[in-house]
Amino acid sequence: MPEKPLTIATYAAGASLAAITLVYVFAPTYLIDSESNSARKKGVVGLTNTANDCFINSVLQALAGLTDLRVYLIREVHRRNIDQSWVYEEIVEDPARRTNPEWKIQSLQSGIVTKGLKNIIDALNERPIYRKTISAASFVRVLETAFRQRISRQQQDAQEFLQIVAERLCDEYHAGRRARQAARSKGTTVRNVSGDPSAPVDGDAVEERLAGLALDGQGSDTESRPTDVPTIQAQPPDEDDGEEDGFPMEGAYESQIECQVCGFKTKPIQNTFCTLTLSVPQAKSSSLNSCLDGFFKTEYVDDYRCERCRLVHAKKLFEAQAARATSDSAKEELRLSIEKIQHQIDTDPENTPPGVQLPELRLAPTCRIAKNTRLTTFPKVLAIHLSRSIYDSHTSQKNLAKVTFPERLSIGGLLSQNKYKLLGAVTHKGSHQSGHYESFRRQNVNVPFSTTNAFQPSGIYTPSANLTPAATPSPSVTPSHKSTVPSPVASTADLVSRPSGDASSSVSSQSEITTTSAAANGNPAGHLSPRLSVKERDNDTVSLKSVAASARSTLSRISQSTKNGQSDSPLKKKSTSASERDSTSTSRPSGVRRRRPKSSDRWWRISDDKVKEAKTSELLGMQREIYMLFYELERENTAES
């Protein structure tokens, strides 16, 4: 009997030390991250408004919450940093814009707006523990330098500012890509090659080298050691990173005209966009889907002159003239013209036949056409602008129609449907001439980016990157000989009472898994693969998580034993047994914590330097004020915030 109080005292002393360690180590982080401390968690970095800058601040805050845009900015700036400087200093003209001056081409190739936007977005994505505001003046100066003109600080449209920034980023991406392609076409090296230790290495050589080190750590005989251990040599980085990920906000749609008389379809016309402008109908209420249908619906136009119908009409006129012609030369000339027109009708009706004078365009017959528009390239970030302007002959006013919009948007056909998630929005309160802009940002938590093999060469846009760290294989170190020093994890497991049968079954199953994995790797049964010794790593295996688990298990066992000792009444015994059954039915493996479900219903509502929390219902209820929406393409294995 005297051993029981002594055991309890020992457990209490260990739990006290563990609790002190937990408070000392984890208290500062808990005070920042705890849900109860909402006053500090309400802070994201705000932007000062010194001269009617709400149209700038709202757009920058909305862009700061877009994951794909931030990843693009990081990659693009990093690419320009690791490439050689001369690649972007040589002027490479844009075939579509040959009139651009050299200073503008040089500015586009250097990517100054891309770097400036990355810096301001990095500052806005800080997680301050107190109220913090910064100024967007640095980014405004970057824009003024890029365009060589000052930005007016009067009442401006947020959509125009977004369009200027987005199109500039898109132009800088294409200018940089043309510069890299021109450098590669010369047969020169684009990427800086250095001999530092951070250069990519050969994965096979690394594995062989680790196997040799493991044999040395086990103290095996020199006869069993490999005679030739390869040296790890760094491989030069691959110049071609494969297909680049383009600008995430750039999409494309094509329009095609079909004649309702002859059935001729023109060649599709491709158009790119960075922001999709939708007209809000003049009604009391509407929806985003109806606005999209209005943009992509089939449009019918009357009194249109079809090119093919014009050629058919000209052919009939020439045939009538050939029938009335008297001279052989005139008939031969008309016959050749008719053959050319027929050949043009069969091959390319959109162009006139060479050497044939067609009748005037006003004499051609009119017809009805159907104009079809469809999306061909779905952007990763879909920026939608709801045009609320109503113009008449004298004045302009704002359309105050309610527009409902979903949190998740599906676009595309049945076979190629793309799903988007709402990550940001910009609202406007006021009239058409003046007002105030606010922004909404979703409190999203991004999955960390990882590569499938850290020992292989990896480029800027490597396709082997994986967004799921759980799927990335990590090396495991297992001792080949059982250590006599108990580890903290084993001590923690011993504190929890479990049947002996479960323990034996777990040990047997673990041995079976080890044997199976060894056989799968090509090793015979009973011979483990070379591993590092555990005795050399005992000082590094102590984990605070294990101490925390040990403290929780000790406290729970002490409290449970105290309750069992004091419960003498039948009612208490009955309730205790019921709780034990419930805990047994909902038992989980040791070391596995139940994660609290993360809510995706939390938003930041930002009005310049004023920041407060909001919910999705609050944003979806702003149907009269909604002005711009930012949707991001959903993928598998994305983290819910």
XYZ file of C-alpha atoms in Angstrom:
641
model
C 0.000 0.000 0.000
C 2.750 2.596 0.665
C 3.893 2.255 -2.997
C 0.632 3.715 -4.387
C 0.984 7.222 -2.843
C 4.640 7.214 -3.864
C 3.731 6.342 -7.457
C 1.077 9.062 -7.543
C 3.557 11.595 -6.163
C 6.095 10.600 -8.811
C 3.527 11.017 -11.557
C 2.459 14.376 -10.121
C 6.044 15.638 -10.042
C 6.638 14.586 -13.665
C 3.400 16.185 -14.758
C 4.315 19.425 -12.996
C 7.662 19.608 -14.748
C 6.028 18.872 -18.093
C 3.372 21.538 -17.460
C 6.025 24.128 -16.627
C 7.879 23.244 -19.825
C 4.698 23.539 -21.878
C 3.839 26.942 -20.428
C 7.374 28.233 -20.897
C 7.731 27.023 -24.483
C 4.248 27.180 -25.966
C 2.629 30.050 -24.056
C 3.821 32.827 -26.433
C 2.568 30.977 -29.500
C -0.714 30.060 -27.818
C -1.399 33.692 -26.925
C -1.094 34.590 -30.598
C -2.889 31.637 -32.161
C -5.599 30.936 -29.612
C -9.206 31.330 -30.682
C -10.060 33.162 -27.448
C -7.676 35.985 -28.260
C -9.799 37.286 -31.123
C -8.724 40.894 -30.610
C -5.251 40.095 -31.893
C -6.380 37.689 -34.592
C -8.575 40.374 -36.113
C -5.528 42.148 -37.469
C -4.389 41.937 -41.025
C -2.229 44.703 -42.370
C -4.288 47.708 -43.422
C -3.555 50.464 -45.931
C -3.635 54.169 -45.220
C -5.880 56.442 -47.281
C -4.272 59.834 -47.674
C -5.677 61.071 -50.989
C -8.803 59.169 -52.113
C -6.823 55.927 -52.372
C -9.667 53.548 -51.536
C -9.826 52.350 -55.154
C -6.150 51.333 -54.893
C -6.362 49.879 -51.384
C -9.400 47.714 -52.101
C -7.853 46.152 -55.212
C -4.520 45.448 -53.499
C -6.224 43.818 -50.502
C -8.294 41.600 -52.794
C -5.213 40.577 -54.802
C -3.309 39.787 -51.603
C -5.771 36.996 -50.792
C -5.312 35.138 -54.105
C -3.082 32.093 -53.650
C -2.277 31.386 -57.296
C -1.371 35.002 -57.971
C 1.038 35.095 -55.047
C 2.699 31.831 -56.122
C 3.083 33.246 -59.638
C 4.701 36.432 -58.355
C 7.159 34.486 -56.208
C 8.122 32.189 -59.083
C 8.416 34.944 -61.660
C 10.590 37.182 -59.487
C 12.741 34.193 -58.520
C 13.163 33.233 -62.178
C 14.426 36.702 -63.087
C 16.811 36.623 -60.121
C 18.456 33.309 -61.020
C 18.637 33.975 -64.761
C 21.567 35.884 -66.161
C 21.028 39.631 -66.294
C 21.795 40.014 -69.999
C 18.804 37.837 -70.908
C 16.386 40.636 -70.043
C 18.622 43.514 -71.118
C 18.592 42.694 -74.837
C 15.579 44.165 -76.626
C 13.181 41.598 -78.115
C 10.299 43.185 -80.023
C 6.708 42.074 -79.684
C 5.423 40.978 -83.117
C 1.963 42.335 -82.291
C 3.261 45.707 -81.022
C 6.200 46.790 -83.130
C 5.572 50.458 -82.358
C 6.556 50.118 -78.687
C 9.613 52.222 -77.802
C 12.738 50.548 -76.484
C 12.384 51.968 -72.975
C 8.946 50.351 -72.644
C 10.171 46.972 -73.914
C 13.099 47.136 -71.483
C 10.707 47.979 -68.642
C 8.445 45.066 -69.543
C 11.326 42.595 -69.733
C 12.726 43.673 -66.368
C 9.326 43.085 -64.691
C 9.361 46.073 -62.347
C 5.599 45.983 -61.703
C 5.775 42.256 -60.941
C 8.454 42.876 -58.327
C 6.601 45.861 -56.900
C 3.325 43.958 -56.553
C 5.099 41.019 -54.907
C 6.623 43.321 -52.309
C 3.336 44.995 -51.393
C 1.446 41.681 -51.301
C 4.133 40.147 -49.074
C 3.727 43.078 -46.704
C -0.062 42.720 -46.705
C 0.165 38.996 -45.934
C 2.069 39.487 -42.729
C 0.320 38.301 -39.573
C 0.696 41.117 -37.085
C -0.056 40.669 -33.382
C -1.076 44.311 -33.143
C -2.779 46.812 -35.404
C -0.533 47.647 -38.322
C -1.002 49.836 -41.373
C 1.261 50.516 -44.333
C 1.068 52.752 -47.367
C 0.592 51.801 -51.006
C 2.682 54.780 -52.119
C 5.667 52.563 -52.997
C 3.606 50.514 -55.447
C 2.054 53.661 -56.916
C 5.549 55.016 -57.572
C 6.431 51.750 -59.327
C 3.415 52.142 -61.620
C 4.267 55.763 -62.346
C 7.815 54.738 -63.229
C 6.594 51.930 -65.492
C 4.165 54.121 -67.449
C 6.143 57.388 -67.104
C 3.119 59.342 -66.008
C 1.485 60.287 -62.743
C -1.635 58.561 -61.433
C -4.444 60.932 -60.570
C -5.548 60.753 -56.931
C -9.068 61.970 -57.589
C -12.132 59.724 -57.519
C -11.162 56.818 -59.766
C -12.658 53.489 -60.785
C -11.267 50.411 -59.039
C -11.916 48.267 -62.105
C -9.790 50.526 -64.304
C -6.943 50.312 -61.788
C -7.252 46.507 -61.679
C -7.263 46.298 -65.458
C -4.131 48.450 -65.723
C -2.262 46.343 -63.168
C -3.431 42.971 -64.533
C -2.674 43.784 -68.159
C 0.720 45.141 -67.206
C 1.575 41.947 -65.310
C 0.450 39.887 -68.297
C 2.579 41.952 -70.683
C 5.613 41.591 -68.423
C 5.198 37.828 -68.341
C 5.048 37.525 -72.138
C 7.953 39.963 -72.567
C 10.106 37.914 -70.185
C 9.159 34.695 -71.928
C 10.103 36.129 -75.339
C 13.448 37.237 -73.908
C 14.161 33.753 -72.544
C 13.184 32.100 -75.815
C 15.406 34.488 -77.771
C 18.328 33.722 -75.450
C 17.822 29.955 -75.817
C 17.613 30.259 -79.610
C 21.171 31.608 -79.594
C 22.408 28.433 -77.929
C 23.633 30.230 -74.819
C 23.072 29.402 -71.164
C 20.182 31.318 -69.639
C 20.483 30.076 -66.060
C 23.363 30.974 -63.774
C 25.387 27.790 -63.042
C 27.173 27.865 -59.706
C 29.158 25.269 -57.814
C 27.627 25.991 -54.437
C 26.229 23.194 -52.237
C 22.666 24.259 -53.051
C 22.980 22.964 -56.619
C 20.879 19.889 -57.517
C 22.488 16.506 -56.910
C 22.101 13.005 -58.221
C 19.462 11.094 -56.248
C 20.903 7.628 -56.928
C 24.334 8.683 -55.701
C 22.788 10.094 -52.548
C 21.050 6.804 -51.744
C 24.244 4.802 -52.263
C 26.208 7.246 -50.157
C 23.686 7.040 -47.307
C 23.806 3.241 -47.446
C 27.573 3.363 -47.069
C 27.358 5.743 -44.117
C 24.802 3.469 -42.446
C 27.163 0.503 -42.724
C 29.918 2.554 -41.102
C 27.615 3.542 -38.224
C 26.701 -0.062 -37.487
C 30.327 -1.016 -36.971
C 30.293 -3.768 -39.574
C 33.440 -5.423 -40.814
C 35.470 -3.910 -43.590
C 34.948 -7.010 -45.681
C 31.168 -6.417 -45.861
C 31.528 -2.744 -46.670
C 31.309 -1.636 -50.271
C 34.736 -1.066 -51.742
C 33.667 1.820 -53.956
C 31.330 4.424 -52.472
C 30.291 6.920 -55.140
C 30.844 10.600 -54.578
C 27.819 12.872 -54.900
C 28.269 15.126 -57.888
C 26.045 18.129 -58.578
C 24.300 18.120 -61.921
C 23.866 21.344 -63.882
C 20.314 22.670 -63.759
C 18.096 21.922 -66.676
C 17.650 24.900 -68.970
C 14.216 23.827 -70.140
C 11.781 23.755 -67.259
C 9.019 22.361 -69.427
C 5.792 24.191 -70.049
C 5.611 27.371 -68.021
C 2.625 28.251 -65.923
C 1.321 31.413 -67.521
C -0.148 34.466 -65.884
C -2.933 33.091 -63.653
C -5.427 35.857 -64.427
C -5.158 35.496 -68.209
C -7.983 33.695 -69.967
C -9.233 33.469 -73.530
C -12.555 33.273 -75.332
C -13.400 32.921 -78.992
C -16.271 34.326 -81.012
C -17.621 32.933 -84.261
C -20.220 34.197 -86.736
C -22.638 31.866 -88.505
C -24.804 32.981 -91.411
C -28.418 31.901 -91.039
C -28.952 31.884 -94.848
C -26.015 29.937 -96.287
C -24.760 28.354 -93.052
C -21.208 29.642 -93.480
C -19.108 29.958 -90.294
C -16.220 32.373 -90.091
C -12.901 31.510 -88.522
C -13.037 31.860 -84.726
C -11.539 35.068 -83.389
C -9.456 34.592 -80.250
C -9.558 37.267 -77.563
C -7.646 37.276 -74.284
C -8.811 38.910 -71.071
C -7.557 39.521 -67.555
C -10.831 40.833 -66.157
C -14.207 39.677 -67.436
C -16.692 42.555 -67.630
C -20.360 41.584 -67.343
C -23.271 43.957 -67.814
C -25.843 44.068 -65.029
C -29.367 44.109 -66.496
C -31.624 47.027 -65.616
C -33.970 45.152 -63.329
C -34.716 44.942 -59.630
C -32.662 41.803 -59.158
C -30.456 39.483 -61.153
C -27.832 36.801 -60.611
C -24.234 36.234 -61.605
C -25.205 33.211 -63.694
C -27.686 35.269 -65.689
C -24.992 37.905 -66.287
C -22.653 35.182 -67.535
C -25.396 33.807 -69.770
C -25.900 37.290 -71.169
C -22.204 37.474 -72.092
C -21.932 34.007 -73.629
C -25.401 33.620 -75.075
C -25.996 33.449 -78.836
C -26.527 36.931 -80.219
C -28.531 37.435 -83.426
C -27.802 40.388 -85.707
C -29.927 41.455 -88.686
C -28.917 43.365 -91.836
C -25.472 41.799 -91.919
C -23.637 41.210 -95.196
C -22.119 37.739 -95.282
C -18.927 37.338 -97.331
C -19.978 34.014 -98.789
C -23.409 35.352 -99.725
C -21.678 38.278 -101.418
C -19.552 35.896 -103.518
C -22.603 33.825 -104.461
C -24.429 37.004 -105.465
C -21.438 38.141 -107.571
C -21.273 34.760 -109.287
C -24.919 34.985 -110.288
C -24.390 38.489 -111.715
C -21.378 37.351 -113.751
C -23.282 34.341 -115.076
C -26.113 36.637 -116.186
C -23.620 38.960 -117.879
C -21.923 36.008 -119.630
C -25.281 34.881 -120.996
C -25.890 38.354 -122.480
C -22.327 38.842 -123.764
C -21.782 38.805 -127.545
C -17.993 38.777 -127.928
C -15.891 35.729 -127.219
C -13.275 37.715 -125.253
C -15.897 39.050 -122.866
C -17.356 35.588 -122.377
C -13.895 34.146 -121.694
C -13.092 36.884 -119.176
C -16.397 36.354 -117.364
C -15.846 32.597 -117.379
C -12.436 32.953 -115.721
C -13.911 35.316 -113.111
C -16.702 32.849 -112.375
C -14.163 30.031 -111.897
C -12.091 32.155 -109.510
C -15.187 33.094 -107.528
C -16.269 29.470 -107.292
C -12.793 28.415 -106.165
C -12.855 31.142 -103.519
C -16.300 30.015 -102.334
C -15.032 26.465 -101.925
C -11.742 27.359 -100.215
C -11.811 30.740 -98.436
C -15.018 32.758 -98.703
C -13.800 35.393 -96.236
C -11.340 36.887 -98.769
C -12.049 38.249 -102.223
C -10.627 36.343 -105.209
C -7.479 37.934 -106.696
C -7.895 39.722 -110.016
C -11.713 39.873 -109.818
C -13.626 43.141 -109.416
C -16.661 42.343 -107.278
C -19.796 44.474 -107.238
C -20.068 47.174 -104.599
C -20.725 46.066 -101.044
C -23.963 48.017 -100.816
C -25.407 45.896 -103.619
C -24.748 42.645 -101.721
C -27.781 41.058 -100.039
C -28.254 41.347 -96.269
C -28.914 38.391 -94.005
C -29.225 37.392 -90.367
C -26.238 36.031 -88.478
C -25.706 34.343 -85.116
C -22.670 35.293 -83.013
C -21.465 32.571 -80.624
C -18.981 33.198 -77.802
C -17.389 30.595 -75.552
C -14.496 30.323 -73.131
C -11.520 28.409 -74.486
C -8.925 29.014 -71.741
C -10.107 29.049 -68.145
C -7.886 31.228 -65.955
C -6.705 30.102 -62.551
C -7.975 33.366 -61.093
C -11.255 34.582 -62.554
C -11.726 38.317 -61.946
C -15.294 39.407 -62.727
C -16.342 43.043 -63.033
C -20.033 43.826 -62.752
C -20.642 46.907 -64.887
C -23.266 49.030 -63.127
C -22.993 52.120 -65.340
C -26.095 53.385 -67.124
C -25.450 56.002 -69.805
C -27.951 58.139 -71.640
C -27.617 61.165 -73.873
C -26.947 63.617 -71.034
C -26.014 61.935 -67.750
C -24.755 58.692 -66.268
C -25.968 56.900 -63.189
C -25.341 53.760 -61.178
C -27.412 50.613 -61.590
C -28.580 49.609 -58.093
C -29.944 46.209 -59.095
C -29.374 43.350 -56.658
C -27.005 40.715 -58.005
C -26.820 37.372 -56.226
C -23.552 35.478 -56.532
C -22.554 32.030 -55.284
C -19.662 31.070 -53.056
C -18.702 28.345 -55.539
C -19.103 28.903 -59.273
C -19.211 26.207 -61.966
C -18.305 27.198 -65.529
C -17.972 24.998 -68.595
C -19.721 22.092 -70.226
C -20.719 18.754 -68.812
C -17.463 17.086 -69.831
C -15.125 19.974 -69.004
C -16.588 21.706 -65.990
C -14.408 23.965 -63.881
C -15.264 24.846 -60.306
C -14.204 28.127 -58.769
C -14.181 29.245 -55.142
C -14.789 32.828 -54.046
C -11.677 34.255 -52.367
C -12.156 38.001 -52.605
C -14.559 40.773 -53.497
C -14.691 44.559 -53.852
C -17.834 46.489 -52.971
C -18.821 50.091 -53.693
C -21.143 52.356 -51.769
C -22.254 55.661 -53.238
C -23.280 57.147 -56.558
C -21.763 56.815 -60.007
C -19.603 59.928 -59.535
C -18.376 59.345 -55.952
C -18.385 56.765 -53.180
C -16.169 54.428 -51.179
C -14.639 51.031 -51.965
C -14.224 48.163 -49.498
C -12.677 44.737 -49.938
C -13.356 41.272 -48.561
C -10.636 38.631 -48.154
C -11.236 35.034 -47.227
C -9.185 33.773 -44.299
C -7.737 30.888 -46.246
C -4.869 28.679 -45.105
C -2.715 27.509 -47.982
C -1.193 24.051 -48.165
C 2.611 24.316 -48.096
C 4.334 23.636 -51.387
C 6.689 20.677 -51.578
C 8.596 18.671 -54.146
C 8.367 14.919 -54.532
C 12.138 14.435 -54.510
C 14.384 17.075 -53.023
C 17.535 15.439 -54.453
C 16.503 15.786 -58.090
C 16.959 18.916 -60.236
C 13.896 21.118 -59.906
C 13.114 24.152 -62.012
C 10.888 27.160 -61.448
C 7.829 25.543 -63.022
C 8.722 21.901 -62.407
C 5.775 19.568 -63.068
C 6.880 17.211 -60.297
C 5.812 19.612 -57.579
C 3.141 18.316 -55.233
C 0.691 20.312 -53.134
C 0.105 17.487 -50.680
C 2.949 17.054 -48.224
C 1.380 13.839 -46.917
C 1.929 12.184 -50.279
C 5.622 13.052 -50.286
C 7.714 10.081 -49.122
C 10.023 10.987 -46.268
C 13.075 8.950 -45.251
C 12.637 6.861 -42.121
C 15.417 5.789 -39.777
C 14.818 2.498 -37.950
C 17.357 0.938 -35.580
C 18.683 -2.454 -36.660
C 19.398 -3.335 -33.017
C 17.024 -2.617 -30.193
C 18.269 0.158 -27.948
C 18.359 -0.329 -24.212
C 17.566 3.326 -23.510
C 13.821 3.912 -23.488
C 12.598 6.677 -25.715
C 10.048 9.295 -24.619
C 7.502 7.950 -27.076
C 7.683 4.499 -25.522
C 7.419 6.008 -22.048
C 4.326 7.910 -23.075
C 2.695 4.770 -24.389
C 3.396 2.950 -21.123
C 1.451 5.501 -19.118
C -1.764 4.590 -20.909
C -3.237 1.338 -19.713
C -3.982 -1.108 -22.490
C -4.510 -4.873 -22.658
C -1.448 -6.954 -23.150
C -2.961 -8.598 -26.170
C -3.163 -5.300 -28.015
C 0.442 -4.553 -27.247
C 1.609 -7.930 -28.496
C -0.492 -7.675 -31.611
C 0.890 -4.223 -32.359
C 4.447 -5.480 -31.946
C 3.813 -8.461 -34.191
C 2.147 -6.329 -36.825
C 5.048 -3.899 -36.728
C 7.521 -6.733 -37.212
C 5.479 -8.043 -40.131
C 5.474 -4.625 -41.763
C 9.235 -4.327 -41.311
C 9.832 -7.761 -42.817
C 7.504 -7.077 -45.722
C 9.120 -3.744 -46.529
C 12.549 -5.309 -46.364
C 11.512 -8.055 -48.772
C 9.965 -5.497 -51.093
C 13.206 -3.547 -51.213
C 15.110 -6.623 -52.324
C 16.548 -7.633 -48.962
C 16.153 -11.234 -47.762
C 13.902 -11.934 -44.810
C 15.579 -11.494 -41.483
C 18.260 -9.088 -42.835
C 17.361 -5.462 -42.278
C 18.542 -2.721 -44.574
C 21.454 -0.654 -43.261
C 20.221 2.060 -40.900
C 21.753 4.643 -38.667
C 22.441 3.742 -35.044
C 19.967 4.982 -32.495
C 22.513 5.422 -29.692
C 24.118 8.263 -31.601
C 20.765 10.006 -31.904
C 19.351 9.563 -28.370
C 20.005 13.186 -27.489
C 18.035 14.392 -30.518
C 14.970 12.202 -30.102
C 13.497 14.069 -27.163
C 10.428 15.894 -28.416
C 8.256 18.415 -26.622
C 5.217 16.811 -28.229
C 6.036 13.550 -26.481
C 6.431 15.372 -23.174
C 3.093 17.084 -23.721
C 1.393 13.770 -24.496
C 2.980 12.249 -21.399
C 1.738 15.113 -19.232
C -1.802 14.877 -20.576
C -1.897 11.116 -20.088
C -0.578 11.422 -16.527
C -3.038 14.129 -15.558
C -5.983 12.257 -17.028
C -4.998 9.038 -15.247
C -4.520 10.798 -11.911
C -7.850 12.585 -12.191
C -9.607 9.387 -13.238
C -8.090 7.389 -10.355
C -9.121 10.126 -7.906
C -12.690 10.068 -9.179
C -12.829 6.287 -8.983
C -11.533 6.366 -5.385
C -14.157 8.867 -4.292
C -17.123 7.346 -6.123
C -18.744 5.041 -3.605
C -22.386 5.496 -4.507
C -24.028 3.217 -7.065
C -25.069 6.202 -9.135
C -21.487 7.386 -9.491
C -20.315 3.903 -10.327
C -22.995 3.628 -12.992
C -22.073 6.949 -14.533
C -18.382 6.067 -14.428
C -18.967 2.774 -16.194
C -21.083 4.507 -18.805
C -18.372 7.079 -19.440
C -15.806 4.290 -19.725
C -17.946 2.575 -22.354
C -18.258 5.820 -24.284
C -14.546 6.459 -24.111
C -13.836 2.899 -25.173
C -16.180 3.146 -28.152
C -14.640 6.433 -29.273
C -11.055 5.515 -28.501
C -8.373 6.583 -30.926
C -4.809 5.389 -31.388
C -2.294 6.927 -29.015
C -0.491 9.958 -30.385
C -3.335 10.875 -32.801
C -5.010 14.140 -31.922
C -8.503 15.045 -32.969
C -8.165 18.061 -35.174
C -10.672 20.797 -34.734
C -12.542 21.420 -37.995
C -11.325 24.578 -39.594
C -14.017 27.012 -40.581
C -14.065 28.432 -44.107
C -16.762 30.933 -43.192
C -14.428 33.600 -41.883
C -13.511 36.704 -43.886
C -11.689 39.963 -43.412
C -13.704 43.075 -44.197
C -11.179 45.796 -44.948
C -11.916 49.474 -45.384
C -8.497 51.103 -45.842
C -6.912 50.858 -42.364
C -10.037 49.521 -40.638
C -10.145 45.728 -40.439
C -12.810 43.548 -38.888
C -14.003 39.978 -39.154
C -16.969 39.010 -41.313
C -18.808 35.906 -42.434
C -19.754 34.565 -45.822
C -23.398 35.420 -45.244
C -22.448 39.066 -44.732
C -20.619 39.176 -48.046
C -23.329 37.306 -49.943
C -25.865 39.777 -48.576
C -24.180 42.781 -50.187
C -26.019 42.334 -53.471
C -26.465 46.025 -54.259
C -22.882 46.979 -53.431
C -20.986 44.104 -55.065
C -18.717 45.421 -57.802
C -15.879 42.931 -58.423
C -15.514 39.241 -57.624
C -12.349 37.145 -57.481
C -12.768 33.397 -57.919
C -9.917 30.887 -57.808
C -9.904 27.548 -59.601
C -10.416 24.699 -57.161
C -8.096 21.713 -57.201
C -7.932 18.440 -55.386
C -6.216 18.265 -52.004
C -6.666 21.954 -51.241
C -6.757 23.067 -47.651
C -9.984 24.273 -46.224
C -9.589 27.405 -44.204
